[in-house]
Every structure is written in C-alpha cells, then in structure tokens.
C-alpha cells in the first residue's frame, strides 16, 4: 500500500470515526438554523428557494426552518415590491446578533486550537488546508481527474482570491 492509501485511511478515520464535538456541531448546523442564519448574514436577503439550494434541502424543510426562525424573531419575510409572488428573507437585528455570536464563538474556539498548535504549525496547517481544499474542488469521486492545466488554473484563481 502506498503512502496515499495509508494517509487516506488515517484521514477518513479522523474525519468520520473521531468526530470532535465541534465537528458534530458544525455538521448539525449545516442542516439547520445556524447555517441559514450564517448564509443570510453573509449574503443578505435571499428567497426561500435560494436558501434551500444553498442548504441542499427541500422547500418544505426550509419552510419549517424559517417558521422557527421567524417565531424567534430572527428573520423577517417581505414580498418583492416588483413581484409579490416572491418573498425575500432577511435577518432581523436579533438574527444578526445571533450570527455574530456564532462567528465569535467559532473564531474563539479555532483561535484557541491554533494557540495550542503554535504559530508555525497553525500557519502550515492553514496553508495545507487551502491546498487540500483546492484539490478537492477539482477532484470528484467517480469523475475524471483534472488536467495539469485545470490544476494550474485553480491554484492561480485561489492565489488571486487571497490577494
């Protein structure tokens, strides 16, 4: 077995078998209110169908989720002035405060982890993570592997985004 297969097994073991509490919370949040609040915070008002697409969820699931957020006073729904069939969902001040608290809590947790790793290792980890995720955007299971030109283009775009 080559080092690639050995590292794959180790990586998958860490990701799937030893999920940390933070990873579990992040995964749970990606399917629920936390994700919706963050998406609205980052992008501004969205339609329920745009939110469903971002969440990879059904319209029914998003409708239920939005009803809960509305009941908590974290979102507002307003009809589009040009087409009243379209509804825009936006965060209220309470929703914005929730989004900011979620981000602050995540930042504080990750910064603590980085402090435990030390600056050199934390910087190296972030750089390697950027490289790994760039490759992941190119290489899908069951699909052809990217060409050297596609890889070069992706890394070029990744460098431009950071600059």
C-alpha positions as semicolon CSV with decimal commas, in nm:
position;residue;x (nm);y (nm);z (nm)
1;X;0,000;0,000;0,000
2;X;0,136;0,342;-0,097
3;X;0,155;0,636;0,140
4;X;-0,151;0,787;-0,031
5;X;-0,376;0,497;0,070
6;X;-0,235;0,489;0,421
7;X;-0,296;0,864;0,464
8;X;-0,644;0,831;0,315
9;X;-0,731;0,568;0,575
10;X;-0,590;0,786;0,855
11;X;-0,772;1,096;0,729
12;X;-1,105;0,918;0,694
13;X;-1,061;0,767;1,038
14;X;-1,008;1,111;1,186
15;X;-1,293;1,271;0,994
16;X;-1,560;1,003;1,030
17;X;-1,473;0,793;1,330
18;X;-1,338;1,050;1,571
19;X;-1,564;1,347;1,513
20;X;-1,497;1,613;1,768
21;X;-1,780;1,789;1,942
22;X;-1,704;2,096;1,728
23;X;-1,724;1,892;1,406
24;X;-2,052;1,739;1,519
25;X;-2,191;2,083;1,596
26;X;-2,076;2,218;1,260
27;X;-2,235;1,928;1,071
28;X;-2,558;1,967;1,264
29;X;-2,550;2,341;1,198
30;X;-2,504;2,289;0,826
31;X;-2,852;2,136;0,813
32;X;-3,034;2,381;1,032
33;X;-3,090;2,724;1,168
34;X;-2,722;2,804;1,222
35;X;-2,644;2,755;0,855
36;X;-2,946;2,960;0,743
37;X;-2,855;3,246;0,978
38;X;-2,492;3,247;0,857
39;X;-2,597;3,230;0,491
40;X;-2,833;3,527;0,532
41;X;-2,567;3,715;0,729
42;X;-2,304;3,663;0,457
43;X;-2,524;3,712;0,150
44;X;-2,806;3,936;0,266
45;X;-3,171;3,878;0,180
46;X;-3,245;3,554;-0,006
47;X;-3,554;3,381;-0,132
48;X;-3,653;3,056;0,038
49;X;-3,561;2,866;-0,280
50;X;-3,212;3,023;-0,281
51;X;-3,170;2,921;0,080
52;X;-3,293;2,568;0,004
53;X;-3,041;2,541;-0,278
54;X;-2,756;2,660;-0,054
55;X;-2,859;2,414;0,216
56;X;-2,927;2,132;-0,028
57;X;-3,262;2,094;0,146
58;X;-3,622;2,063;0,036
59;X;-3,856;2,361;0,021
60;X;-4,061;2,201;0,299
61;X;-3,757;2,169;0,526
62;X;-3,662;2,533;0,465
63;X;-4,020;2,648;0,523
64;X;-4,024;2,474;0,862
65;X;-3,683;2,616;0,949
66;X;-3,787;2,969;0,851
67;X;-4,107;2,943;1,055
68;X;-3,894;2,861;1,360
69;X;-3,655;3,149;1,298
70;X;-3,947;3,386;1,241
71;X;-4,109;3,277;1,568
72;X;-3,780;3,355;1,747
73;X;-3,774;3,699;1,585
74;X;-3,451;3,628;1,393
75;X;-3,581;3,669;1,037
76;X;-3,836;3,876;0,852
77;X;-4,012;3,781;0,530
78;X;-4,108;4,055;0,287
79;X;-4,273;4,035;-0,054
80;X;-4,074;4,156;-0,353
81;X;-4,205;4,501;-0,450
82;X;-4,193;4,411;-0,821
83;X;-4,338;4,060;-0,794
84;X;-4,547;3,987;-0,487
85;X;-4,521;3,611;-0,551
86;X;-4,154;3,631;-0,450
87;X;-4,063;3,652;-0,082
88;X;-3,730;3,779;0,046
89;X;-3,599;3,654;0,379
90;X;-3,365;3,876;0,578
91;X;-3,219;3,878;0,926
92;X;-3,363;4,100;1,194
93;X;-3,132;4,269;1,442
94;X;-3,180;3,967;1,670
95;X;-3,079;3,737;1,383
96;X;-2,770;3,947;1,308
97;X;-2,670;3,932;1,673
98;X;-2,708;3,552;1,667
99;X;-2,492;3,529;1,352
100;X;-2,222;3,748;1,505
101;X;-2,223;3,548;1,828
102;X;-2,193;3,221;1,633
103;X;-1,898;3,362;1,438
104;X;-1,732;3,500;1,752
105;X;-1,774;3,166;1,931
106;X;-1,628;2,975;1,634
107;X;-1,339;3,222;1,600
108;X;-1,259;3,195;1,970
109;X;-1,260;2,814;1,959
110;X;-1,041;2,794;1,648
111;X;-0,801;3,059;1,781
112;X;-0,763;2,855;2,099
113;X;-0,681;2,548;1,889
114;X;-0,424;2,749;1,690
115;X;-0,267;2,872;2,015
116;X;-0,226;2,509;2,125
117;X;-0,068;2,415;1,791
118;X;0,175;2,709;1,792
119;X;0,213;2,967;1,517
120;X;0,438;2,771;1,279
121;X;0,224;2,457;1,281
122;X;-0,103;2,652;1,266
123;X;0,016;2,852;0,963
124;X;0,136;2,534;0,796
125;X;-0,198;2,367;0,869
126;X;-0,393;2,656;0,714
127;X;-0,173;2,658;0,403
128;X;-0,202;2,283;0,362
129;X;-0,579;2,305;0,416
130;X;-0,605;2,565;0,138
131;X;-0,410;2,340;-0,095
132;X;-0,614;2,033;0,001
133;X;-0,949;2,210;-0,047
134;X;-0,838;2,346;-0,384
135;X;-0,764;1,992;-0,497
136;X;-1,098;1,879;-0,352
137;X;-1,284;2,135;-0,567
138;X;-1,125;1,975;-0,874
139;X;-1,137;1,606;-0,798
140;X;-1,474;1,440;-0,757
141;X;-1,517;1,068;-0,684
142;X;-1,607;0,875;-0,997
143;X;-1,514;1,162;-1,229
144;X;-1,204;1,204;-1,447
145;X;-0,902;1,351;-1,274
146;X;-0,825;1,714;-1,360
147;X;-0,567;1,803;-1,621
148;X;-0,248;1,985;-1,523
149;X;-0,397;2,297;-1,688
150;X;-0,711;2,275;-1,472
151;X;-0,497;2,234;-1,160
152;X;-0,279;2,533;-1,252
153;X;-0,588;2,745;-1,322
154;X;-0,747;2,653;-0,988
155;X;-0,435;2,743;-0,794
156;X;-0,398;3,064;-0,989
157;X;-0,757;3,160;-0,903
158;X;-0,703;3,058;-0,542
159;X;-0,399;3,288;-0,521
160;X;-0,593;3,578;-0,676
161;X;-0,881;3,538;-0,425
162;X;-0,638;3,569;-0,134
163;X;-0,459;3,873;-0,273
